[in-house]
Coordinates of C-alpha atoms in Angstrom, one line a residue:
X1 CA -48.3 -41.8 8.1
X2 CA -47.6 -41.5 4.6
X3 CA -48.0 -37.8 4.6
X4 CA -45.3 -37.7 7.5
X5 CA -43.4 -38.8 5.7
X6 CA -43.8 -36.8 2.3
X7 CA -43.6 -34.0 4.3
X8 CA -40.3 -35.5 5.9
X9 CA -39.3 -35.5 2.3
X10 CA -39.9 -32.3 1.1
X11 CA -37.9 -30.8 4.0
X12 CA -35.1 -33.0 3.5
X13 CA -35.4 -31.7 -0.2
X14 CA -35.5 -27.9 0.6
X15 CA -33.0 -28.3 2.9
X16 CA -30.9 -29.8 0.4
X17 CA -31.8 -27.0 -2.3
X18 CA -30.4 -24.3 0.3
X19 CA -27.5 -25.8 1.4
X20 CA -26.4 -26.1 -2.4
X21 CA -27.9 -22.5 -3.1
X22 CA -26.0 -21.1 0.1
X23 CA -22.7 -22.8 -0.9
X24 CA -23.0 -21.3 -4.7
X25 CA -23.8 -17.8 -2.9
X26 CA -20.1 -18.7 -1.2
X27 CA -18.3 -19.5 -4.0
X28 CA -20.0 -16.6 -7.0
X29 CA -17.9 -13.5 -6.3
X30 CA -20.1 -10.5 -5.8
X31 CA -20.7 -8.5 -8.7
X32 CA -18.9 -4.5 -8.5
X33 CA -20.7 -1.7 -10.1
X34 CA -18.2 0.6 -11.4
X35 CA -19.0 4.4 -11.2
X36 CA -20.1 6.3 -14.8
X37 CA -17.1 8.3 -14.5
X38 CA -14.7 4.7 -14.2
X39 CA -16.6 3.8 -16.9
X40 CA -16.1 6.6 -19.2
X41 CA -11.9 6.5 -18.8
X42 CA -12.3 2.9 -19.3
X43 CA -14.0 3.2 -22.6
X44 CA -12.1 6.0 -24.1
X45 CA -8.6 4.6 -23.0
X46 CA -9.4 1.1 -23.5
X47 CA -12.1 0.7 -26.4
X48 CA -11.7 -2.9 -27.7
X49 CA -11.1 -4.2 -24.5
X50 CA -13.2 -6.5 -22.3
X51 CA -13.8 -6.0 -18.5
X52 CA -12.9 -10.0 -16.9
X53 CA -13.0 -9.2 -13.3
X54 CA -13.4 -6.3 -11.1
X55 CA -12.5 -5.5 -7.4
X56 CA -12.9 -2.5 -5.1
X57 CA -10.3 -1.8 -2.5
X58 CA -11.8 0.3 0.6
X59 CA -8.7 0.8 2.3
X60 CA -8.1 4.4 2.1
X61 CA -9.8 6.0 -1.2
X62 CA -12.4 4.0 -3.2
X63 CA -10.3 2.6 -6.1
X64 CA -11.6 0.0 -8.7
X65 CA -9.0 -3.0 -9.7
X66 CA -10.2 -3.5 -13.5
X67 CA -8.9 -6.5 -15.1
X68 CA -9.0 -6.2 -18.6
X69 CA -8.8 -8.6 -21.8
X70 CA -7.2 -7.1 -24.6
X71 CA -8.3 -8.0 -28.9
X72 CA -5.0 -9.6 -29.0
X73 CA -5.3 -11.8 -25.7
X74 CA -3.4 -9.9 -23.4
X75 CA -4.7 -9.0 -19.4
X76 CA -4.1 -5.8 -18.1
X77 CA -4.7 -4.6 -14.8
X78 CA -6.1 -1.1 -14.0
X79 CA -6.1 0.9 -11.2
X80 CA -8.7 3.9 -10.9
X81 CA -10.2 6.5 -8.2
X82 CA -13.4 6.7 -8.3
X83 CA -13.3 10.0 -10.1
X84 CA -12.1 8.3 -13.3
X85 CA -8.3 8.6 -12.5
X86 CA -6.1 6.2 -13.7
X87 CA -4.0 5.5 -11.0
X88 CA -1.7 2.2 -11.7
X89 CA -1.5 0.1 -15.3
X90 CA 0.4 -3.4 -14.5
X91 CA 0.6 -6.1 -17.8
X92 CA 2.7 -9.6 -18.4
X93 CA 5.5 -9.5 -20.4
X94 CA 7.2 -12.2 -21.6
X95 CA 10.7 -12.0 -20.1
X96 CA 12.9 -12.1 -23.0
X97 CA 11.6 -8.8 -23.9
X98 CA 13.1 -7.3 -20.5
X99 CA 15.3 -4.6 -21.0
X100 CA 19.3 -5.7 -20.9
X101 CA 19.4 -3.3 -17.7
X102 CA 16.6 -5.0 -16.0
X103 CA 17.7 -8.1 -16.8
X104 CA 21.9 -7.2 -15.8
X105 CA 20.4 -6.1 -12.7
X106 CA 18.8 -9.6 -11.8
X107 CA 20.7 -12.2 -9.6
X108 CA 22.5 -14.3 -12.1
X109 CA 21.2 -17.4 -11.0
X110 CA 18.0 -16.6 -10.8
X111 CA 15.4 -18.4 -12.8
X112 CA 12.3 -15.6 -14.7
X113 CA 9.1 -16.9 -13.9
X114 CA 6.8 -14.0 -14.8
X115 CA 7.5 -10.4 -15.3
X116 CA 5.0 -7.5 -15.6
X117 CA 5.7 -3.7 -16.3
X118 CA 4.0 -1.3 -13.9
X119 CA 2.9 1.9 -14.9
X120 CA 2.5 4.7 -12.6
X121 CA 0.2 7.6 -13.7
X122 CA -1.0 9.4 -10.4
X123 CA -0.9 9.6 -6.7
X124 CA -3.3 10.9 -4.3
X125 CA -5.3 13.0 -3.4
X126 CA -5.4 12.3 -6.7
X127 CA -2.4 14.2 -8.3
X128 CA -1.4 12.9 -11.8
X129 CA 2.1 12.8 -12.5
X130 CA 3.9 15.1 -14.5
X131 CA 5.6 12.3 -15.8
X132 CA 4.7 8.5 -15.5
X133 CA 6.6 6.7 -13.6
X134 CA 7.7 2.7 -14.9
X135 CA 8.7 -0.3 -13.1
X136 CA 9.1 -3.4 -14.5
X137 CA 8.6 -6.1 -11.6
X138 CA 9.9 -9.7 -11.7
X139 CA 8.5 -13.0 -10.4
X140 CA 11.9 -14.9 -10.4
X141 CA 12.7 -18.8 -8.5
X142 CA 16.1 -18.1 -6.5
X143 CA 17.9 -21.2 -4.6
X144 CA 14.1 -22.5 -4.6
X145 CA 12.3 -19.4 -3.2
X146 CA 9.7 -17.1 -5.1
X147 CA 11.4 -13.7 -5.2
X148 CA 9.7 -10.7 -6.2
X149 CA 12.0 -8.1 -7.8
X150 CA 10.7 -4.3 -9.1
X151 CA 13.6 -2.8 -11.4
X152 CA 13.7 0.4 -13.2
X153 CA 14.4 0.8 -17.0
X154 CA 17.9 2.0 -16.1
X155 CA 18.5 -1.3 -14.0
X156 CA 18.2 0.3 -10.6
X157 CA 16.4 -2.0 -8.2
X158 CA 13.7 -0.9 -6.2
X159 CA 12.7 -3.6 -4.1
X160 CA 13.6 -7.5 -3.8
X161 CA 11.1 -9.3 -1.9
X162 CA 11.3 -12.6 -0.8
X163 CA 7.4 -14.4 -0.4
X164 CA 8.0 -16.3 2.4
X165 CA 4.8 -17.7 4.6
X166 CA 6.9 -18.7 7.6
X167 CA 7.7 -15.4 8.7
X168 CA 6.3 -16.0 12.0
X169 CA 9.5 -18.0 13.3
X170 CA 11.0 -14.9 13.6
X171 CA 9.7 -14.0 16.8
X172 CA 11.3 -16.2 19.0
X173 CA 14.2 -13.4 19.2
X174 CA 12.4 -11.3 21.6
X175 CA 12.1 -13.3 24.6
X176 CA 11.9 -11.6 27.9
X177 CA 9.7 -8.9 27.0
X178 CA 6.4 -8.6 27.1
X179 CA 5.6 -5.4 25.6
X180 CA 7.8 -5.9 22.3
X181 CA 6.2 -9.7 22.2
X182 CA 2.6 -7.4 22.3
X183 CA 3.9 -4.7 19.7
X184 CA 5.2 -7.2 17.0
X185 CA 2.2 -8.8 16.8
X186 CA 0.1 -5.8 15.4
X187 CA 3.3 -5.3 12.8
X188 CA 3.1 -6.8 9.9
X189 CA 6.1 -7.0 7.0
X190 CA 4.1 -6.5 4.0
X191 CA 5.3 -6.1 -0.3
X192 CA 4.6 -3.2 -2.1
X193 CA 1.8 -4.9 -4.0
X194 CA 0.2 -5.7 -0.5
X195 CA -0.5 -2.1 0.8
X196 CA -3.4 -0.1 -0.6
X197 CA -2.8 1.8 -4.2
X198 CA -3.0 5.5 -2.1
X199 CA -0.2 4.0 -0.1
X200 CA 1.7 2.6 -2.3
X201 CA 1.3 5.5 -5.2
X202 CA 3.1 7.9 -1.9
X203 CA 5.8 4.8 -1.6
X204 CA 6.9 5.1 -5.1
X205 CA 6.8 9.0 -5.1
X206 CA 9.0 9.3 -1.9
X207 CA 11.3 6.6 -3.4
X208 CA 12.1 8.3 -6.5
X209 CA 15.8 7.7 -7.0
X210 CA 15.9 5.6 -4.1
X211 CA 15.3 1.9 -3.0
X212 CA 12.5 0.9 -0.9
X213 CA 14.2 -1.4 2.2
X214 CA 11.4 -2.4 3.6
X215 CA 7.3 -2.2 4.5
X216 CA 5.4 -2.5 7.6
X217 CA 2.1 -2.4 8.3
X218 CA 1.3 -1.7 12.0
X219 CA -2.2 -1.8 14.0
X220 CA -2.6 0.2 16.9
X221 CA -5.5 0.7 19.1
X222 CA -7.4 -0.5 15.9
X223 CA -5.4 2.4 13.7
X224 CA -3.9 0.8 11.1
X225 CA -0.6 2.9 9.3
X226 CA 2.0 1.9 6.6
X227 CA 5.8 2.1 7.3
X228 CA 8.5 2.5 4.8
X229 CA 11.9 2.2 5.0
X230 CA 13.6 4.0 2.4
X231 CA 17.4 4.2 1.2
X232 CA 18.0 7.4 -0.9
X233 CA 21.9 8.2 -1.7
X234 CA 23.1 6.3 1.4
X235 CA 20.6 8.2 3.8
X236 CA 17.8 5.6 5.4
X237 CA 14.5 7.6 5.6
X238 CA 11.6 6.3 7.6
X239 CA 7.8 6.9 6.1
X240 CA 4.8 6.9 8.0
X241 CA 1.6 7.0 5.9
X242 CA -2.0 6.5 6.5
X243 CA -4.4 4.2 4.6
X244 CA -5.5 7.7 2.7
X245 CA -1.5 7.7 1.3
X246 CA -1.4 10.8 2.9
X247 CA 2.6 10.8 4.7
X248 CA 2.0 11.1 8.3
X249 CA 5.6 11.3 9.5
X250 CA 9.2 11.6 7.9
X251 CA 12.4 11.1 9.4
X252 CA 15.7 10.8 8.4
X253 CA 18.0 8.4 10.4
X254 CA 21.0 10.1 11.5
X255 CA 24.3 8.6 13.2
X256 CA 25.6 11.9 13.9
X257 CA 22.6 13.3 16.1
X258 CA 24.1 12.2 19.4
X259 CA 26.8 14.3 18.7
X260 CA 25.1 16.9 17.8
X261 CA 22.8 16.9 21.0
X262 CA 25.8 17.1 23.4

């Protein structure tokens, strides 16, 4: 009897151990080996700096999100190919060293909660830029909503996203028809931060001198694309781009094509 219930014990023991081991397994991130070559550009462009936390992003090209602690405290965030290329550089601010452009182009009620300047060095397949392109992007509280604002250093704004969770209500405008009902539902309005770096690298590099109106991401027949509505000198221009950043599709909106078809 008594060695029942010892061994009752001991189960009740292991299981105990496992369940605790399982849920630490749940909660420890898993650990990302960076390539020599991501390595290497760390070290030489970032020497004193300490690696915090590491992710890799699959969608598309293999890139490593490094987040990096600086000698003097500061976090940076960089973005790399696999090759070594450094792809995206995004660090805090504090907001009352925004530019008087930046900060003239800003609603005038709106309240600075964070800002960051992003740092655009390359696109793919990797191409590095001739010339790097900067945003500086703005966490701001307007009539009590998070908005999300990427400004140039001339005060031209990019984007102005509003991080809203509740964007499903929305769908109650398409009643009637089934197919639509079917289609929204694999579209997704996404930020620029959301989509993958290839995609979002292409995004900024078709926008140049324009602003970015809006982002989709649709899924079809388990194909998953990026679109991008664009606004360049008056002109909307619709993107299509893969996961890869390679641009699929480009079109131009056009009121005068009926006219020009009769």
């Amino acid at each position: 009897m008594r060695r029942n219930n010892w061994k009752r014990i001991g189960v009740a023991v292991l299981a105990g151990v496992l369940a605790v081991a399982l849920t630490y397994a749940a909660k420890t991130p898993k650990k990302v080996s960076l390539p020599a070559a991501v390595q290497k550009t760390l070290a030489e462009q970032y020497p004193a700096a300490a690696i915090k936390e590491v992710e890799e992003e699959k969608a598309g090209p293999i890139v490593y999100e490094v987040e990096l602690t600086q000698a003097d405290g500061s976090v940076l965030e960089v973005t790399v190919a696999a090759d070594g290329t450094i792809i995206e550089v995004e660090h805090e601010i504090k907001p009352d060293t925004l530019p008087n452009a930046v900060l003239a182009a800003l609603p005038q009620n709106a309240v600075i909660k964070e800002a960051q300047i992003q740092t655009i060095r390359a696109v793919f397949q990797p191409v590095v830029l001739a010339q790097s392109q900067m945003l500086y992007e703005v966490e701001v509280m307007l009539d009590g909503k998070e908005v999300e604002i990427e400004v140039t250093p001339e005060g031209k704004v990019i984007q102005k996203q509003i991080e809203n969770d509740d964007d499903d209500g929305d769908d109650g405008d398409d009643e009637g028809d089934d197919d639509d009902e079917d289609e929204e539902e694999d579209e997704e309005e996404v930020t620029l931060d959301q989509v993958p770096a290839a995609v979002k690298a292409a995004i900024l590099a078709e926008a140049q001198g324009g602003t970015i109106k809006e982002i989709e991401r649709e899924t079809e027949d388990g194909q998953t694309t990026y679109e991008a509505e664009i606004v360049i000198n008056g002109k909307e221009i619709e993107i299509e781009i893969a996961p890869d950043g390679k641009v699929l599709e480009r079109e131009a909106d056009d009121d005068n094509d009926d006219d020009d078809d009769d």
